Amino acid sequence: MTVKPITDPVIAIDVMGGDAGPADVLAAVDIAAERYPKARFRLHGREADIVAALGKLPRLRARAEIFHTDDVVLGTDKPSQALRRSRTSSMGMAIQSVKDGAAHAAVSAGNTGALMALSLFALRTMDGIDRPALAALLPTLKNDSVVLDLGANTECDTENLVQFAIMGAAFARTVLGLDRPRVALLNIGEEELKGTGEIKDAAGLLRGADLPMAFQGFVEGDKIGQGDVDVIVTDGFSGNIALKTAEGTGKLVTGLLAQAFRSSWLTQIGYFLSRGALRALRAHLDPNAHNGAVLLGLNGLVVKSHGSANIRGIANAIGVAHDLVVDQVGERIARDLANFRAHRPDIADAEAPL
């Protein structure tokens, strides 16, 4: 069945989520409106705050609808507290608009645990997906890589890891523009005998599967930044640690460089001569340039912006949502899953004649 392409996506925005105020969030939406002239936006939050900001943003005002609520999910709220206000909070209303078909995707910079709980409660998982996975881009020496899961699931079995690999490859084909992304499982070694039974069994299934990916086996933590693979698959516990370690290392490197260049007049001259390269390094490592984690595997798209993201970072997260809608990543995942289930190697081997 041919799926009708989406050329004019509608994106629901949780205006009240995150550290940035409504004015900064709406400034980011305005940037997205300039980048994507056919997109429209549903703005969920306090109407007075939204109207005040839109007075300076005529382009966005012409392509947005306002949905008022005074209820905001706080960073300190537990997922259970957020669930009780799923239909009244700005975050819950944005997700509900995706469930109702009024929007193609929702974007929020709010409480991550609440966002995952509300999204799973409202949208449920796709057929063939046991658990959703949080996926995001990570800078490397070569190109960006997709990493998942980043915290939605602390423990994963073989089936979860295989499903994450299929979803991550579909995400990479959309966001990175790759026909056959290179996929690897994060492990404690590259040898086939290393790792848990779940990881080794997942590798066996992925090696024998006919999928639009190039399975590379295992990758160790110190090789993540090399950029030799496009999709890195792991459980949420390890993935979250890997992500936070990478972000912390980036801050460490830029901090040490700043200290070194301030240590003497000679190093200050060195900074003057190399400041262009240093600015490029800072821009490459800037989390705002890679902002926008996606909850893959749901019956609808939800994008998580970093809570401390700036205007440019929030705009980039909205851009991720836009691209995933237009490229119909959900349909890609569904097709790949159906193909895998129809030809999965373990079943094929079991049904082969003796």
CSV table of N, CA, C and O in Angstrom, one decimal, residues 185-256:
chain,number,residue,atom,x,y,z
A,185,LEU,N,26.4,-3.1,17.8
A,185,LEU,CA,25.9,-3.2,19.1
A,185,LEU,C,27.1,-2.8,20.1
A,185,LEU,O,28.2,-3.2,19.9
A,186,LEU,N,26.8,-1.9,21.1
A,186,LEU,CA,27.8,-1.5,22.0
A,186,LEU,C,28.1,-2.7,23.0
A,186,LEU,O,27.2,-3.3,23.5
A,187,ASN,N,29.4,-3.0,23.1
A,187,ASN,CA,29.8,-4.2,23.8
A,187,ASN,C,31.1,-3.9,24.5
A,187,ASN,O,31.7,-2.9,24.3
A,188,ILE,N,31.5,-4.9,25.4
A,188,ILE,CA,32.8,-4.7,26.1
A,188,ILE,C,34.0,-5.2,25.3
A,188,ILE,O,35.1,-5.2,25.8
A,189,GLY,N,33.8,-5.6,24.1
A,189,GLY,CA,34.8,-6.0,23.2
A,189,GLY,C,34.2,-6.3,21.8
A,189,GLY,O,33.0,-6.4,21.6
A,190,GLU,N,35.1,-6.3,20.8
A,190,GLU,CA,34.7,-6.5,19.4
A,190,GLU,C,34.6,-8.0,19.0
A,190,GLU,O,34.0,-8.3,18.0
A,191,GLU,N,35.2,-8.9,19.9
A,191,GLU,CA,35.2,-10.3,19.5
A,191,GLU,C,33.8,-10.9,19.7
A,191,GLU,O,33.0,-10.5,20.5
A,192,GLU,N,33.5,-11.9,18.9
A,192,GLU,CA,32.2,-12.5,18.9
A,192,GLU,C,31.9,-13.2,20.2
A,192,GLU,O,30.7,-13.3,20.5
A,193,LEU,N,32.9,-13.6,21.0
A,193,LEU,CA,32.6,-14.3,22.2
A,193,LEU,C,32.3,-13.4,23.4
A,193,LEU,O,31.9,-13.8,24.5
A,194,LYS,N,32.6,-12.1,23.2
A,194,LYS,CA,32.4,-11.1,24.3
A,194,LYS,C,30.9,-10.7,24.4
A,194,LYS,O,30.1,-10.7,23.5
A,195,GLY,N,30.6,-10.3,25.7
A,195,GLY,CA,29.2,-9.8,25.9
A,195,GLY,C,28.3,-10.7,26.5
A,195,GLY,O,28.5,-11.9,26.7
A,196,THR,N,27.1,-10.2,26.9
A,196,THR,CA,26.0,-11.0,27.5
A,196,THR,C,25.4,-11.9,26.4
A,196,THR,O,25.5,-11.7,25.2
A,197,GLY,N,24.6,-12.9,26.9
A,197,GLY,CA,23.9,-13.7,25.9
A,197,GLY,C,22.9,-13.0,25.1
A,197,GLY,O,22.7,-13.3,23.9
A,198,GLU,N,22.3,-12.0,25.7
A,198,GLU,CA,21.3,-11.2,24.9
A,198,GLU,C,22.0,-10.4,23.7
A,198,GLU,O,21.5,-10.4,22.6
A,199,ILE,N,23.2,-9.9,24.0
A,199,ILE,CA,23.9,-9.1,23.0
A,199,ILE,C,24.4,-10.1,21.9
A,199,ILE,O,24.2,-9.8,20.7
A,200,LYS,N,24.9,-11.2,22.3
A,200,LYS,CA,25.4,-12.2,21.2
A,200,LYS,C,24.3,-12.7,20.4
A,200,LYS,O,24.4,-12.9,19.2
A,201,ASP,N,23.1,-13.0,21.0
A,201,ASP,CA,22.0,-13.5,20.3
A,201,ASP,C,21.4,-12.5,19.3
A,201,ASP,O,21.0,-12.8,18.2
A,202,ALA,N,21.4,-11.2,19.8
A,202,ALA,CA,20.9,-10.1,18.9
A,202,ALA,C,21.9,-10.0,17.7
A,202,ALA,O,21.4,-9.8,16.6
A,203,ALA,N,23.2,-10.1,17.9
A,203,ALA,CA,24.1,-10.0,16.8
A,203,ALA,C,23.9,-11.1,15.8
A,203,ALA,O,23.9,-10.9,14.6
A,204,GLY,N,23.6,-12.3,16.3
A,204,GLY,CA,23.3,-13.4,15.4
A,204,GLY,C,22.1,-13.2,14.5
A,204,GLY,O,22.1,-13.5,13.3
A,205,LEU,N,21.1,-12.6,15.1
A,205,LEU,CA,19.9,-12.3,14.3
A,205,LEU,C,20.1,-11.2,13.3
A,205,LEU,O,19.7,-11.3,12.2
A,206,LEU,N,20.9,-10.2,13.7
A,206,LEU,CA,21.1,-9.1,12.8
A,206,LEU,C,22.1,-9.5,11.7
A,206,LEU,O,21.9,-9.0,10.5
A,207,ARG,N,23.0,-10.4,11.9
A,207,ARG,CA,23.9,-10.8,10.9
A,207,ARG,C,23.2,-11.6,9.8
A,207,ARG,O,23.5,-11.4,8.6
A,208,GLY,N,22.2,-12.3,10.2
A,208,GLY,CA,21.5,-13.1,9.2
A,208,GLY,C,20.3,-12.5,8.6
A,208,GLY,O,19.6,-13.1,7.8
A,209,ALA,N,20.0,-11.3,8.9
A,209,ALA,CA,18.7,-10.6,8.5
A,209,ALA,C,18.9,-9.8,7.2
A,209,ALA,O,20.0,-9.3,7.0
A,210,ASP,N,17.9,-9.8,6.4
A,210,ASP,CA,17.9,-9.1,5.1
A,210,ASP,C,17.3,-7.7,5.4
A,210,ASP,O,16.0,-7.6,5.3
A,211,LEU,N,18.1,-6.8,5.9
A,211,LEU,CA,17.5,-5.5,6.3
A,211,LEU,C,18.3,-4.4,5.6
A,211,LEU,O,19.5,-4.6,5.2
A,212,PRO,N,17.8,-3.2,5.4
A,212,PRO,CA,18.5,-2.0,4.8
A,212,PRO,C,19.5,-1.4,5.8
A,212,PRO,O,19.4,-0.3,6.2
A,213,MET,N,20.5,-2.2,6.1
A,213,MET,CA,21.6,-1.8,7.0
A,213,MET,C,22.8,-2.7,6.7
A,213,MET,O,22.7,-3.8,6.2
A,214,ALA,N,23.9,-2.2,7.2
A,214,ALA,CA,25.2,-3.0,7.1
A,214,ALA,C,25.6,-3.3,8.5
A,214,ALA,O,26.1,-2.4,9.2
A,215,PHE,N,25.3,-4.5,9.0
A,215,PHE,CA,25.6,-4.8,10.4
A,215,PHE,C,27.1,-5.1,10.6
A,215,PHE,O,27.7,-5.9,9.9
A,216,GLN,N,27.7,-4.3,11.5
A,216,GLN,CA,29.1,-4.3,11.7
A,216,GLN,C,29.6,-5.1,12.9
A,216,GLN,O,30.8,-5.2,13.2
A,217,GLY,N,28.7,-5.8,13.6
A,217,GLY,CA,29.0,-6.5,14.8
A,217,GLY,C,29.0,-5.7,16.1
A,217,GLY,O,28.1,-5.0,16.3
A,218,PHE,N,30.2,-5.7,16.8
A,218,PHE,CA,30.2,-5.0,18.1
A,218,PHE,C,31.2,-3.7,18.0
A,218,PHE,O,32.1,-3.7,17.1
A,219,VAL,N,30.9,-2.8,18.8
A,219,VAL,CA,31.7,-1.6,18.9
A,219,VAL,C,32.0,-1.3,20.4
A,219,VAL,O,31.0,-1.5,21.2
A,220,GLU,N,33.2,-1.0,20.8
A,220,GLU,CA,33.5,-0.6,22.2
A,220,GLU,C,33.3,0.8,22.5
A,220,GLU,O,33.2,1.7,21.5
A,221,GLY,N,33.2,1.2,23.7
A,221,GLY,CA,32.9,2.5,24.1
A,221,GLY,C,33.9,3.5,23.6
A,221,GLY,O,33.6,4.7,23.3
A,222,ASP,N,35.2,3.2,23.6
A,222,ASP,CA,36.2,4.1,23.2
A,222,ASP,C,36.2,4.3,21.6
A,222,ASP,O,36.9,5.2,21.2
A,223,LYS,N,35.4,3.6,20.9
A,223,LYS,CA,35.4,3.7,19.5
A,223,LYS,C,34.1,4.5,19.0
A,223,LYS,O,33.9,4.7,17.8
A,224,ILE,N,33.2,4.8,20.0
A,224,ILE,CA,32.0,5.5,19.6
A,224,ILE,C,32.3,6.8,18.8
A,224,ILE,O,31.7,7.2,17.8
A,225,GLY,N,33.3,7.6,19.3
A,225,GLY,CA,33.6,8.9,18.7
A,225,GLY,C,34.4,8.8,17.4
A,225,GLY,O,34.6,9.8,16.8
A,226,GLN,N,34.8,7.6,17.0
A,226,GLN,CA,35.6,7.5,15.8
A,226,GLN,C,34.7,7.7,14.5
A,226,GLN,O,35.2,8.1,13.5
A,227,GLY,N,33.4,7.4,14.6
A,227,GLY,CA,32.5,7.6,13.5
A,227,GLY,C,32.6,6.5,12.5
A,227,GLY,O,32.2,6.7,11.3
A,228,ASP,N,33.1,5.3,12.9
A,228,ASP,CA,33.2,4.2,11.9
A,228,ASP,C,31.8,3.4,11.8
A,228,ASP,O,31.7,2.6,10.9
A,229,VAL,N,30.9,3.7,12.6
A,229,VAL,CA,29.5,3.1,12.5
A,229,VAL,C,28.5,4.3,12.6
A,229,VAL,O,28.8,5.3,13.2
A,230,ASP,N,27.4,4.1,12.0
A,230,ASP,CA,26.3,5.1,11.9
A,230,ASP,C,25.3,5.0,13.0
A,230,ASP,O,24.7,6.0,13.4
A,231,VAL,N,25.1,3.8,13.5
A,231,VAL,CA,24.0,3.5,14.5
A,231,VAL,C,24.6,2.6,15.6
A,231,VAL,O,25.2,1.5,15.3
A,232,ILE,N,24.6,3.1,16.8
A,232,ILE,CA,25.1,2.3,18.0
A,232,ILE,C,23.9,1.9,18.8
A,232,ILE,O,23.2,2.8,19.3
A,233,VAL,N,23.7,0.6,19.1
A,233,VAL,CA,22.6,0.1,19.7
A,233,VAL,C,23.0,-0.4,21.1
A,233,VAL,O,24.0,-1.2,21.2
A,234,THR,N,22.2,-0.1,22.1
A,234,THR,CA,22.5,-0.6,23.5
A,234,THR,C,21.3,-0.4,24.3
A,234,THR,O,20.3,0.1,23.9
A,235,ASP,N,21.4,-0.9,25.6
A,235,ASP,CA,20.3,-0.7,26.5
A,235,ASP,C,20.3,0.7,27.0
A,235,ASP,O,21.3,1.4,26.9
A,236,GLY,N,19.2,1.2,27.6
A,236,GLY,CA,19.1,2.6,28.1
A,236,GLY,C,20.0,2.9,29.2
A,236,GLY,O,20.5,4.1,29.3
A,237,PHE,N,20.4,2.0,30.0
A,237,PHE,CA,21.3,2.2,31.1
A,237,PHE,C,22.7,2.6,30.6
A,237,PHE,O,23.3,3.6,30.9
A,238,SER,N,23.2,1.7,29.7
A,238,SER,CA,24.6,2.0,29.1
A,238,SER,C,24.5,3.1,28.2
A,238,SER,O,25.5,3.9,28.1
A,239,GLY,N,23.5,3.3,27.4
A,239,GLY,CA,23.4,4.4,26.5
A,239,GLY,C,23.4,5.7,27.1
A,239,GLY,O,24.0,6.7,26.6
A,240,ASN,N,22.6,5.9,28.2
A,240,ASN,CA,22.6,7.1,28.9
A,240,ASN,C,23.9,7.5,29.5
A,240,ASN,O,24.4,8.6,29.4
A,241,ILE,N,24.6,6.5,30.1
A,241,ILE,CA,26.0,6.7,30.6
A,241,ILE,C,26.9,7.2,29.5
A,241,ILE,O,27.7,8.1,29.6
A,242,ALA,N,26.8,6.5,28.3
A,242,ALA,CA,27.7,6.8,27.2
A,242,ALA,C,27.5,8.2,26.7
A,242,ALA,O,28.4,9.0,26.4
A,243,LEU,N,26.2,8.6,26.6
A,243,LEU,CA,25.8,9.9,26.2
A,243,LEU,C,26.4,11.0,27.1
A,243,LEU,O,27.0,12.0,26.7
A,244,LYS,N,26.1,10.8,28.4
A,244,LYS,CA,26.5,11.8,29.4
A,244,LYS,C,28.0,11.9,29.5
A,244,LYS,O,28.6,13.0,29.7
A,245,THR,N,28.7,10.7,29.3
A,245,THR,CA,30.2,10.7,29.3
A,245,THR,C,30.7,11.5,28.1
A,245,THR,O,31.7,12.3,28.3
A,246,ALA,N,30.1,11.3,27.0
A,246,ALA,CA,30.6,12.0,25.8
A,246,ALA,C,30.3,13.5,25.9
A,246,ALA,O,31.2,14.3,25.6
A,247,GLU,N,29.2,13.9,26.5
A,247,GLU,CA,28.9,15.3,26.7
A,247,GLU,C,29.9,15.9,27.7
A,247,GLU,O,30.4,17.0,27.5
A,248,GLY,N,30.2,15.2,28.8
A,248,GLY,CA,31.1,15.7,29.8
A,248,GLY,C,32.5,15.8,29.2
A,248,GLY,O,33.3,16.7,29.6
A,249,THR,N,32.9,14.8,28.4
A,249,THR,CA,34.2,14.9,27.8
A,249,THR,C,34.4,16.1,26.9
A,249,THR,O,35.4,16.7,26.8
A,250,GLY,N,33.3,16.4,26.1
A,250,GLY,CA,33.4,17.6,25.3
A,250,GLY,C,33.6,18.8,26.1
A,250,GLY,O,34.4,19.7,25.7
A,251,LYS,N,32.9,18.9,27.2
A,251,LYS,CA,33.1,20.1,28.1
A,251,LYS,C,34.5,20.1,28.7
A,251,LYS,O,35.1,21.2,28.9
A,252,LEU,N,35.0,19.0,29.0
A,252,LEU,CA,36.3,18.9,29.6
A,252,LEU,C,37.4,19.3,28.6
A,252,LEU,O,38.3,20.1,29.0
A,253,VAL,N,37.3,18.9,27.4
A,253,VAL,CA,38.2,19.3,26.3
A,253,VAL,C,38.2,20.8,26.1
A,253,VAL,O,39.3,21.4,26.1
A,254,THR,N,37.0,21.3,25.9
A,254,THR,CA,37.0,22.8,25.7
A,254,THR,C,37.4,23.6,26.9
A,254,THR,O,38.0,24.6,26.8
A,255,GLY,N,37.1,23.1,28.1
A,255,GLY,CA,37.5,23.8,29.3
A,255,GLY,C,39.0,23.7,29.5
A,255,GLY,O,39.7,24.8,29.9
A,256,LEU,N,39.7,22.6,29.2
A,256,LEU,CA,41.1,22.5,29.3
A,256,LEU,C,41.8,23.4,28.3
A,256,LEU,O,42.9,24.0,28.6
